[in-house]
Amino acid sequence: MKTAYKAKKIFAENEVFNNAFLIVEDGKIVSIEKKYDGEYIDYSDKYIAPGLVDTHVHGYHNVDITDGEPGTLNIMSKGVLQMGVTSFLPTTLTSSYETLNNAVKVIGEEYKQVEGAKVQGIFMEGPFFTEEHKGAQNPAYMSDPSIEKLRHWQELSGGLIKKIAIAPERKGTVEFIKEAKKMGVYVALAHSDAGFDTAMDAVNAGANIFIHLYNGMRGLHHREPGMVGAALYSDAYAELICDGHHVHPAAAGIAMKTKGHDNILLITDCMMAGGMGEGKSKLGEFDVIVKDGQARLKNGSLAGSILDLIDGVKNVYDWNIADKKQAIDMASKNAAASVGIDDRCGILKDGRDADFIVLNEDLSLVETYLDGKSVYKA
């Protein structure tokens, strides 16, 4: 059955269509038309955009994917629909080898059965980090990178690992990056005190993403540009948590001006407290207090965020550091491209799954669609 949706604006891959129709049939996008004679669902005062893609999200609705509890992945996949997310990479934290074995195994067993947003791979945030900028990662489990461990995790997950983050100053990182790339795993840089040259060596070896830019890394100094300098200088992608707490709006704007919006991806780094309101929570093994839109450890350090991805999109537009198309692309098209899944999500295009969101003009979420079916209404 063919269904048409009329919108004030439709944000396609390389164009914004005004007063146009999205045509969907059997769960797939058929075309985007400027005229349509049949009946249609009327969103003529609203926008249609691709479903958002969160490539860095640990949990939501009081579940943490690292726990490896059966059913957790499904709860999370349904919960993130209210962020406007239709595809995501469930993200593990630095934990024991055994805990990570179980977590990736469970994801690999359950990802095809989820009822909500689609699992497009796994992101392993650690455990190959250093203590200096550990953030909410447990240094007890940190070590030099091991390609043997990555191969084992990839086997346990059924080939689902798409991305792993490491600290580039650890021993053997260049060799690890090259071998991981051969396996089809994208290597990111994070939780590191590496200097500029060391970080650039990792980029030159094939690392292509800096994790939550500015957070968990050596800052910029004019005589030693550090990890932040390498992120701004290189052509690699950089993640940003645009909740207004992790990164000042001006710092986010500097990154966008320096690197160009095409090299920025918006992520949530959301933890299990996401969607749960204020109160006590956990991030891995750490106790967390959620208050005033922030999640903090007992020592006052910021933990993972409780950001909804659509709010990050709205924020960068409201902060006047991105236009609407750029804001949407950073949380969909760019995010998907950063880990090579833009052939299946992040873009409204003929033949693709009809995974899209309906937005008000202020970019607040109205409705989320999966395969042409409405699955969440704000």
mmCIF file of C-alpha atoms in Angstrom:
data_model
loop_
_atom_site.group_PDB
_atom_site.id
_atom_site.type_symbol
_atom_site.label_atom_id
_atom_site.label_comp_id
_atom_site.label_asym_id
_atom_site.label_seq_id
_atom_site.Cartn_x
_atom_site.Cartn_y
_atom_site.Cartn_z
ATOM 1 C CA MET A 1 0.000 0.000 0.000
ATOM 2 C CA LYS A 2 1.293 3.445 -0.959
ATOM 3 C CA THR A 3 1.123 6.294 1.583
ATOM 4 C CA ALA A 4 2.043 9.938 1.013
ATOM 5 C CA TYR A 5 3.095 12.439 3.673
ATOM 6 C CA LYS A 6 3.011 16.165 2.943
ATOM 7 C CA ALA A 7 5.418 18.394 4.849
ATOM 8 C CA LYS A 8 6.457 22.038 4.849
ATOM 9 C CA LYS A 9 10.047 20.881 4.453
ATOM 10 C CA ILE A 10 11.559 17.465 3.729
ATOM 11 C CA PHE A 11 15.263 17.136 4.574
ATOM 12 C CA ALA A 12 16.701 14.799 1.931
ATOM 13 C CA GLU A 13 20.318 13.741 1.461
ATOM 14 C CA ASN A 14 21.585 16.827 -0.382
ATOM 15 C CA GLU A 15 18.501 18.995 -0.682
ATOM 16 C CA VAL A 16 15.642 20.458 1.315
ATOM 17 C CA PHE A 17 12.289 20.140 -0.477
ATOM 18 C CA ASN A 18 9.663 22.771 0.310
ATOM 19 C CA ASN A 19 5.965 21.846 0.453
ATOM 20 C CA ALA A 20 6.690 18.356 -0.833
ATOM 21 C CA PHE A 21 5.476 14.780 -0.427
ATOM 22 C CA LEU A 22 7.321 11.752 0.932
ATOM 23 C CA ILE A 23 5.945 8.651 -0.794
ATOM 24 C CA VAL A 24 6.213 5.355 1.085
ATOM 25 C CA GLU A 25 5.231 1.852 -0.024
ATOM 26 C CA ASP A 26 5.692 -1.443 1.861
ATOM 27 C CA GLY A 27 7.899 0.230 4.459
ATOM 28 C CA LYS A 28 10.284 1.758 1.895
ATOM 29 C CA ILE A 29 10.724 5.273 0.558
ATOM 30 C CA VAL A 30 9.577 5.351 -3.058
ATOM 31 C CA SER A 31 10.236 8.990 -3.876
ATOM 32 C CA ILE A 32 10.035 12.612 -2.805
ATOM 33 C CA GLU A 33 7.629 14.527 -5.006
ATOM 34 C CA LYS A 34 6.793 18.221 -5.364
ATOM 35 C CA LYS A 35 3.253 17.339 -6.514
ATOM 36 C CA TYR A 36 0.952 14.464 -5.614
ATOM 37 C CA ASP A 37 -2.681 13.985 -6.684
ATOM 38 C CA GLY A 38 -3.778 11.257 -4.258
ATOM 39 C CA GLU A 39 -4.732 11.295 -0.577
ATOM 40 C CA TYR A 40 -2.010 12.101 1.911
ATOM 41 C CA ILE A 41 -1.242 12.457 5.604
ATOM 42 C CA ASP A 42 -0.986 16.152 6.281
ATOM 43 C CA TYR A 43 2.092 17.496 8.051
ATOM 44 C CA SER A 44 2.028 20.650 5.946
ATOM 45 C CA ASP A 45 2.982 22.878 8.899
ATOM 46 C CA LYS A 46 5.802 20.538 9.992
ATOM 47 C CA TYR A 47 9.096 19.054 8.792
ATOM 48 C CA ILE A 48 10.068 15.511 7.828
ATOM 49 C CA ALA A 49 13.679 14.476 8.460
ATOM 50 C CA PRO A 50 15.619 11.207 8.512
ATOM 51 C CA GLY A 51 15.436 9.195 11.701
ATOM 52 C CA LEU A 52 18.357 10.128 13.930
ATOM 53 C CA VAL A 53 21.380 7.849 14.343
ATOM 54 C CA ASP A 54 23.032 7.678 17.780
ATOM 55 C CA THR A 55 26.451 6.054 17.484
ATOM 56 C CA HIS A 56 27.313 6.535 21.185
ATOM 57 C CA VAL A 57 24.616 5.608 23.699
ATOM 58 C CA HIS A 58 25.043 3.405 26.780
ATOM 59 C CA GLY A 59 21.499 3.087 28.052
ATOM 60 C CA TYR A 60 18.050 4.541 28.466
ATOM 61 C CA HIS A 61 14.916 3.981 30.566
ATOM 62 C CA ASN A 62 16.873 2.578 33.518
ATOM 63 C CA VAL A 63 18.849 -0.061 31.600
ATOM 64 C CA ASP A 64 22.572 -0.169 30.810
ATOM 65 C CA ILE A 65 23.704 -2.279 27.864
ATOM 66 C CA THR A 66 26.994 -3.215 29.565
ATOM 67 C CA ASP A 67 25.068 -5.155 32.215
ATOM 68 C CA GLY A 68 24.297 -7.770 29.572
ATOM 69 C CA GLU A 69 20.883 -8.566 30.991
ATOM 70 C CA PRO A 70 18.560 -10.354 28.545
ATOM 71 C CA GLY A 71 15.804 -7.994 27.346
ATOM 72 C CA THR A 72 17.759 -4.826 28.125
ATOM 73 C CA LEU A 73 18.491 -4.151 24.465
ATOM 74 C CA ASN A 74 14.801 -4.225 23.559
ATOM 75 C CA ILE A 75 13.885 -1.811 26.357
ATOM 76 C CA MET A 76 16.587 0.550 25.153
ATOM 77 C CA SER A 77 15.585 0.258 21.478
ATOM 78 C CA LYS A 78 11.996 1.207 22.293
ATOM 79 C CA GLY A 79 13.045 4.001 24.642
ATOM 80 C CA VAL A 80 15.307 5.847 22.223
ATOM 81 C CA LEU A 81 12.411 6.288 19.785
ATOM 82 C CA GLN A 82 11.351 9.215 21.978
ATOM 83 C CA MET A 83 14.718 10.847 21.169
ATOM 84 C CA GLY A 84 13.872 10.641 17.461
ATOM 85 C CA VAL A 85 16.463 7.868 17.107
ATOM 86 C CA THR A 86 15.672 5.085 14.625
ATOM 87 C CA SER A 87 19.159 3.512 14.410
ATOM 88 C CA PHE A 88 21.841 3.226 17.082
ATOM 89 C CA LEU A 89 25.035 1.562 18.266
ATOM 90 C CA PRO A 90 24.529 0.221 21.804
ATOM 91 C CA THR A 91 27.694 1.258 23.609
ATOM 92 C CA THR A 92 29.637 -0.674 26.234
ATOM 93 C CA LEU A 93 31.724 0.926 28.986
ATOM 94 C CA THR A 94 35.181 -0.025 30.219
ATOM 95 C CA SER A 95 34.568 -3.175 32.263
ATOM 96 C CA SER A 96 36.120 -6.560 32.961
ATOM 97 C CA TYR A 97 36.901 -8.872 30.055
ATOM 98 C CA GLU A 98 34.205 -11.267 31.233
ATOM 99 C CA THR A 99 31.569 -8.537 31.518
ATOM 100 C CA LEU A 100 32.303 -7.308 28.009
ATOM 101 C CA ASN A 101 32.260 -10.879 26.680
ATOM 102 C CA ASN A 102 28.748 -11.303 28.030
ATOM 103 C CA ALA A 103 27.519 -7.867 26.912
ATOM 104 C CA VAL A 104 28.533 -8.235 23.261
ATOM 105 C CA LYS A 105 27.295 -11.837 23.159
ATOM 106 C CA VAL A 106 23.826 -10.858 24.400
ATOM 107 C CA ILE A 107 23.597 -7.963 21.926
ATOM 108 C CA GLY A 108 24.575 -10.313 19.107
ATOM 109 C CA GLU A 109 21.889 -12.784 20.146
ATOM 110 C CA GLU A 110 19.089 -10.246 20.578
ATOM 111 C CA TYR A 111 19.609 -7.409 18.122
ATOM 112 C CA LYS A 112 17.420 -8.830 15.378
ATOM 113 C CA GLN A 113 14.449 -9.182 17.727
ATOM 114 C CA VAL A 114 14.248 -5.602 19.033
ATOM 115 C CA GLU A 115 10.900 -3.849 18.644
ATOM 116 C CA GLY A 116 12.191 -0.282 18.463
ATOM 117 C CA ALA A 117 15.135 1.518 16.888
ATOM 118 C CA LYS A 118 17.384 -0.665 14.763
ATOM 119 C CA VAL A 119 20.707 -1.916 16.101
ATOM 120 C CA GLN A 120 23.308 -1.151 13.419
ATOM 121 C CA GLY A 121 26.344 -2.424 15.314
ATOM 122 C CA ILE A 122 28.150 -2.166 18.651
ATOM 123 C CA PHE A 123 30.433 0.600 19.914
ATOM 124 C CA MET A 124 32.961 -0.443 22.579
ATOM 125 C CA GLU A 125 34.050 2.625 24.533
ATOM 126 C CA GLY A 126 37.184 1.127 26.030
ATOM 127 C CA PRO A 127 38.714 -0.678 27.809
ATOM 128 C CA PHE A 128 41.982 0.425 26.155
ATOM 129 C CA PHE A 129 42.204 3.841 27.848
ATOM 130 C CA THR A 130 44.515 5.672 30.275
ATOM 131 C CA GLU A 131 43.711 6.904 33.770
ATOM 132 C CA GLU A 132 44.635 10.588 33.389
ATOM 133 C CA HIS A 133 41.319 11.471 31.703
ATOM 134 C CA LYS A 134 39.301 8.449 32.772
ATOM 135 C CA GLY A 135 36.022 10.314 33.338
ATOM 136 C CA ALA A 136 33.407 7.769 34.439
ATOM 137 C CA GLN A 137 35.453 4.823 33.141
ATOM 138 C CA ASN A 138 36.970 2.401 35.671
ATOM 139 C CA PRO A 139 40.810 2.445 35.476
ATOM 140 C CA ALA A 140 41.005 -0.992 37.116
ATOM 141 C CA TYR A 141 40.037 -2.540 33.766
ATOM 142 C CA MET A 142 42.182 -0.399 31.478
ATOM 143 C CA SER A 143 45.011 -1.951 29.461
ATOM 144 C CA ASP A 144 46.998 -1.758 26.260
ATOM 145 C CA PRO A 145 44.937 -2.587 23.161
ATOM 146 C CA SER A 146 44.675 -6.264 22.273
ATOM 147 C CA ILE A 147 43.644 -7.322 18.781
ATOM 148 C CA GLU A 148 43.093 -10.838 20.131
ATOM 149 C CA LYS A 149 40.463 -9.523 22.554
ATOM 150 C CA LEU A 150 38.801 -7.524 19.803
ATOM 151 C CA ARG A 151 38.685 -10.605 17.570
ATOM 152 C CA HIS A 152 37.105 -12.580 20.423
ATOM 153 C CA TRP A 153 34.476 -9.887 21.033
ATOM 154 C CA GLN A 154 33.763 -9.729 17.325
ATOM 155 C CA GLU A 155 33.274 -13.500 17.250
ATOM 156 C CA LEU A 156 31.004 -13.463 20.309
ATOM 157 C CA SER A 157 28.869 -10.665 18.833
ATOM 158 C CA GLY A 158 28.498 -12.351 15.473
ATOM 159 C CA GLY A 159 30.485 -9.649 13.690
ATOM 160 C CA LEU A 160 28.448 -6.761 15.094
ATOM 161 C CA ILE A 161 31.247 -4.521 16.456
ATOM 162 C CA LYS A 162 31.511 -1.403 14.270
ATOM 163 C CA LYS A 163 33.552 0.947 16.437
ATOM 164 C CA ILE A 164 36.021 0.809 19.332
ATOM 165 C CA ALA A 165 37.655 3.701 21.217
ATOM 166 C CA ILE A 166 41.245 3.640 22.475
ATOM 167 C CA ALA A 167 43.806 6.000 24.014
ATOM 168 C CA PRO A 168 46.517 6.522 21.373
ATOM 169 C CA GLU A 169 49.405 6.708 23.856
ATOM 170 C CA ARG A 170 48.908 3.064 24.871
ATOM 171 C CA LYS A 171 51.501 0.562 23.646
ATOM 172 C CA GLY A 172 50.805 -0.973 20.248
ATOM 173 C CA THR A 173 48.024 1.379 19.147
ATOM 174 C CA VAL A 174 49.208 1.922 15.571
ATOM 175 C CA GLU A 175 49.345 -1.818 14.910
ATOM 176 C CA PHE A 176 45.977 -2.293 16.626
ATOM 177 C CA ILE A 177 44.344 0.400 14.484
ATOM 178 C CA LYS A 178 45.607 -1.156 11.273
ATOM 179 C CA GLU A 179 44.416 -4.643 12.243
ATOM 180 C CA ALA A 180 41.038 -3.390 13.470
ATOM 181 C CA LYS A 181 40.490 -1.633 10.145
ATOM 182 C CA LYS A 182 41.156 -4.908 8.327
ATOM 183 C CA MET A 183 38.337 -6.400 10.437
ATOM 184 C CA GLY A 184 35.958 -3.615 9.390
ATOM 185 C CA VAL A 185 36.018 -1.969 12.838
ATOM 186 C CA TYR A 186 36.299 1.833 12.989
ATOM 187 C CA VAL A 187 38.783 3.062 15.598
ATOM 188 C CA ALA A 188 38.079 6.162 17.675
ATOM 189 C CA LEU A 189 40.242 8.098 20.158
ATOM 190 C CA ALA A 190 39.192 9.001 23.694
ATOM 191 C CA HIS A 191 39.970 9.148 27.435
ATOM 192 C CA SER A 192 43.568 10.025 26.731
ATOM 193 C CA ASP A 193 46.389 12.337 27.751
ATOM 194 C CA ALA A 194 48.086 11.967 24.369
ATOM 195 C CA GLY A 195 49.863 14.901 22.836
ATOM 196 C CA PHE A 196 49.207 16.235 19.351
ATOM 197 C CA ASP A 197 51.846 14.131 17.550
ATOM 198 C CA THR A 198 50.740 10.875 19.167
ATOM 199 C CA ALA A 199 47.097 11.554 18.359
ATOM 200 C CA MET A 200 47.971 12.424 14.763
ATOM 201 C CA ASP A 201 50.007 9.206 14.438
ATOM 202 C CA ALA A 202 46.825 7.333 15.338
ATOM 203 C CA VAL A 203 44.792 9.309 12.793
ATOM 204 C CA ASN A 204 47.406 8.660 10.112
ATOM 205 C CA ALA A 205 47.208 4.948 10.950
ATOM 206 C CA GLY A 206 43.465 5.005 10.328
ATOM 207 C CA ALA A 207 41.634 6.205 13.444
ATOM 208 C CA ASN A 208 38.773 8.384 12.175
ATOM 209 C CA ILE A 209 36.733 9.643 15.150
ATOM 210 C CA PHE A 210 37.463 11.682 18.291
ATOM 211 C CA ILE A 211 35.019 10.723 21.042
ATOM 212 C CA HIS A 212 33.029 13.450 22.841
ATOM 213 C CA LEU A 213 35.364 16.246 21.769
ATOM 214 C CA TYR A 214 36.896 18.325 24.611
ATOM 215 C CA ASN A 215 35.790 15.787 27.253
ATOM 216 C CA GLY A 216 38.186 13.095 28.470
ATOM 217 C CA MET A 217 41.258 14.335 26.576
ATOM 218 C CA ARG A 218 44.256 16.661 26.843
ATOM 219 C CA GLY A 219 43.168 20.191 25.979
ATOM 220 C CA LEU A 220 44.447 22.704 23.459
ATOM 221 C CA HIS A 221 47.577 24.734 24.209
ATOM 222 C CA HIS A 222 49.333 26.897 21.664
ATOM 223 C CA ARG A 223 52.689 25.129 22.215
ATOM 224 C CA GLU A 224 51.225 21.629 22.607
ATOM 225 C CA PRO A 225 47.911 21.358 20.740
ATOM 226 C CA GLY A 226 47.087 18.095 22.487
ATOM 227 C CA MET A 227 44.232 15.737 21.630
ATOM 228 C CA VAL A 228 41.816 18.632 21.166
ATOM 229 C CA GLY A 229 44.218 20.265 18.740
ATOM 230 C CA ALA A 230 44.582 17.026 16.776
ATOM 231 C CA ALA A 231 40.817 16.671 16.602
ATOM 232 C CA LEU A 232 40.401 20.216 15.286
ATOM 233 C CA TYR A 233 43.366 19.993 12.911
ATOM 234 C CA SER A 234 42.690 16.577 11.355
ATOM 235 C CA ASP A 235 40.047 15.482 8.882
ATOM 236 C CA ALA A 236 38.692 12.923 11.357
ATOM 237 C CA TYR A 237 35.146 13.124 12.636
ATOM 238 C CA ALA A 238 34.521 14.591 16.079
ATOM 239 C CA GLU A 239 31.610 13.771 18.371
ATOM 240 C CA LEU A 240 29.926 16.479 20.418
ATOM 241 C CA ILE A 241 27.568 16.162 23.381
ATOM 242 C CA CYS A 242 25.482 19.300 22.901
ATOM 243 C CA ASP A 243 23.520 19.353 26.148
ATOM 244 C CA GLY A 244 24.981 22.703 27.251
ATOM 245 C CA HIS A 245 26.821 21.045 30.165
ATOM 246 C CA HIS A 246 29.575 18.946 28.578
ATOM 247 C CA VAL A 247 30.601 21.604 26.053
ATOM 248 C CA HIS A 248 30.029 25.355 26.019
ATOM 249 C CA PRO A 249 28.018 26.419 22.941
ATOM 250 C CA ALA A 250 30.912 28.596 21.769
ATOM 251 C CA ALA A 251 33.336 25.652 22.004
ATOM 252 C CA ALA A 252 30.934 23.553 19.936
ATOM 253 C CA GLY A 253 30.730 26.415 17.450
ATOM 254 C CA ILE A 254 34.530 26.637 17.248
ATOM 255 C CA ALA A 255 34.676 22.931 16.360
ATOM 256 C CA MET A 256 32.049 23.373 13.650
ATOM 257 C CA LYS A 257 33.759 26.429 12.168
ATOM 258 C CA THR A 258 37.176 24.771 12.270
ATOM 259 C CA LYS A 259 36.276 21.316 10.991
ATOM 260 C CA GLY A 260 33.152 22.088 9.004
ATOM 261 C CA HIS A 261 29.731 20.718 9.926
ATOM 262 C CA ASP A 262 30.227 17.657 7.724
ATOM 263 C CA ASN A 263 32.926 16.363 10.073
ATOM 264 C CA ILE A 264 30.894 16.762 13.273
ATOM 265 C CA LEU A 265 28.479 14.193 14.643
ATOM 266 C CA LEU A 266 26.068 14.770 17.484
ATOM 267 C CA ILE A 267 25.795 11.966 20.031
ATOM 268 C CA THR A 268 24.166 11.576 23.421
ATOM 269 C CA ASP A 269 26.587 9.441 25.481
ATOM 270 C CA CYS A 270 23.313 8.757 27.279
ATOM 271 C CA MET A 271 23.289 6.539 30.350
ATOM 272 C CA MET A 272 20.557 4.465 31.980
ATOM 273 C CA ALA A 273 19.145 7.574 33.684
ATOM 274 C CA GLY A 274 18.035 8.893 30.285
ATOM 275 C CA GLY A 275 14.289 9.448 30.169
ATOM 276 C CA MET A 276 13.968 8.841 33.928
ATOM 277 C CA GLY A 277 14.008 12.327 35.474
ATOM 278 C CA GLU A 278 16.051 13.420 38.481
ATOM 279 C CA GLY A 279 17.369 11.171 41.241
ATOM 280 C CA LYS A 280 19.961 8.493 41.935
ATOM 281 C CA SER A 281 21.245 6.272 39.162
ATOM 282 C CA LYS A 282 24.280 4.282 38.036
ATOM 283 C CA LEU A 283 26.823 4.429 35.232
ATOM 284 C CA GLY A 284 28.533 1.070 35.118
ATOM 285 C CA GLU A 285 29.815 0.494 38.650
ATOM 286 C CA PHE A 286 29.620 4.172 39.653
ATOM 287 C CA ASP A 287 26.842 5.893 41.590
ATOM 288 C CA VAL A 288 25.438 8.936 39.831
ATOM 289 C CA ILE A 289 23.187 11.810 40.872
ATOM 290 C CA VAL A 290 20.945 13.336 38.213
ATOM 291 C CA LYS A 291 19.940 16.941 38.891
ATOM 292 C CA ASP A 292 19.321 20.061 36.787
ATOM 293 C CA GLY A 293 19.751 18.160 33.540
ATOM 294 C CA GLN A 294 23.187 16.825 34.530
ATOM 295 C CA ALA A 295 24.486 13.428 35.623
ATOM 296 C CA ARG A 296 27.433 13.667 38.019
ATOM 297 C CA LEU A 297 29.571 11.277 40.025
ATOM 298 C CA LYS A 298 29.878 11.761 43.792
ATOM 299 C CA ASN A 299 33.131 13.694 43.248
ATOM 300 C CA GLY A 300 31.234 16.182 41.075
ATOM 301 C CA SER A 301 32.632 15.019 37.728
ATOM 302 C CA LEU A 302 30.254 14.841 34.801
ATOM 303 C CA ALA A 303 29.238 11.296 33.969
ATOM 304 C CA GLY A 304 27.473 10.205 30.810
ATOM 305 C CA SER A 305 24.678 12.496 29.758
ATOM 306 C CA ILE A 306 20.907 12.237 29.969
ATOM 307 C CA LEU A 307 20.530 14.102 26.689
ATOM 308 C CA ASP A 308 17.859 13.190 24.150
ATOM 309 C CA LEU A 309 19.462 13.386 20.712
ATOM 310 C CA ILE A 310 16.704 15.536 19.214
ATOM 311 C CA ASP A 311 17.401 18.081 21.975
ATOM 312 C CA GLY A 312 21.046 18.201 20.891
ATOM 313 C CA VAL A 313 19.858 18.924 17.346
ATOM 314 C CA LYS A 314 17.549 21.648 18.601
ATOM 315 C CA ASN A 315 20.278 23.116 20.818
ATOM 316 C CA VAL A 316 22.870 23.657 18.082
ATOM 317 C CA TYR A 317 20.252 25.433 15.995
ATOM 318 C CA ASP A 318 19.087 27.539 18.943
ATOM 319 C CA TRP A 319 22.715 28.394 19.760
ATOM 320 C CA ASN A 320 23.054 29.782 16.223
ATOM 321 C CA ILE A 321 26.020 27.551 15.363
ATOM 322 C CA ALA A 322 24.237 25.442 12.720
ATOM 323 C CA ASP A 323 21.330 25.869 10.364
ATOM 324 C CA LYS A 324 18.468 23.356 10.439
ATOM 325 C CA LYS A 325 19.855 21.107 7.707
ATOM 326 C CA GLN A 326 23.300 21.044 9.296
ATOM 327 C CA ALA A 327 21.838 20.311 12.735
ATOM 328 C CA ILE A 328 19.809 17.381 11.418
ATOM 329 C CA ASP A 329 22.656 16.007 9.287
ATOM 330 C CA MET A 330 25.074 15.972 12.231
ATOM 331 C CA ALA A 331 22.738 13.607 14.085
ATOM 332 C CA SER A 332 21.817 11.430 11.121
ATOM 333 C CA LYS A 333 23.789 11.491 7.866
ATOM 334 C CA ASN A 334 27.201 12.351 9.393
ATOM 335 C CA ALA A 335 26.808 9.951 12.296
ATOM 336 C CA ALA A 336 25.962 7.089 9.960
ATOM 337 C CA ALA A 337 28.838 7.939 7.605
ATOM 338 C CA SER A 338 31.362 7.964 10.468
ATOM 339 C CA VAL A 339 30.965 4.197 10.920
ATOM 340 C CA GLY A 340 30.071 3.228 7.367
ATOM 341 C CA ILE A 341 26.368 2.584 7.855
ATOM 342 C CA ASP A 342 25.112 5.456 5.685
ATOM 343 C CA ASP A 343 24.133 2.857 3.088
ATOM 344 C CA ARG A 344 21.280 1.785 5.364
ATOM 345 C CA CYS A 345 20.300 4.677 7.631
ATOM 346 C CA GLY A 346 20.647 8.411 8.244
ATOM 347 C CA ILE A 347 19.365 9.542 4.845
ATOM 348 C CA LEU A 348 15.945 9.928 3.195
ATOM 349 C CA LYS A 349 16.436 8.331 -0.186
ATOM 350 C CA ASP A 350 14.547 6.207 -2.695
ATOM 351 C CA GLY A 351 14.672 2.528 -1.771
ATOM 352 C CA ARG A 352 15.661 3.117 1.864
ATOM 353 C CA ASP A 353 13.671 1.989 4.890
ATOM 354 C CA ALA A 354 11.029 4.595 5.692
ATOM 355 C CA ASP A 355 12.621 5.518 9.031
ATOM 356 C CA PHE A 356 11.844 9.188 9.552
ATOM 357 C CA ILE A 357 10.797 11.769 12.098
ATOM 358 C CA VAL A 358 8.258 14.581 12.059
ATOM 359 C CA LEU A 359 9.377 17.863 13.620
ATOM 360 C CA ASN A 360 7.862 21.174 14.547
ATOM 361 C CA GLU A 361 9.475 24.252 13.019
ATOM 362 C CA ASP A 362 11.503 24.726 16.197
ATOM 363 C CA LEU A 363 12.925 21.184 15.635
ATOM 364 C CA SER A 364 11.088 19.651 18.570
ATOM 365 C CA LEU A 365 9.936 16.085 17.980
ATOM 366 C CA VAL A 366 6.345 15.328 16.963
ATOM 367 C CA GLU A 367 6.443 11.717 15.798
ATOM 368 C CA THR A 368 8.846 8.867 14.985
ATOM 369 C CA TYR A 369 8.311 6.398 12.126
ATOM 370 C CA LEU A 370 9.946 3.017 11.549
ATOM 371 C CA ASP A 371 9.449 1.241 8.230
ATOM 372 C CA GLY A 372 6.600 3.640 7.443
ATOM 373 C CA LYS A 373 4.757 2.966 10.704
ATOM 374 C CA SER A 374 4.234 5.508 13.462
ATOM 375 C CA VAL A 375 5.936 4.115 16.587
ATOM 376 C CA TYR A 376 6.125 7.132 18.899
ATOM 377 C CA LYS A 377 4.171 10.356 19.328
ATOM 378 C CA ALA A 378 5.467 13.135 21.553
#
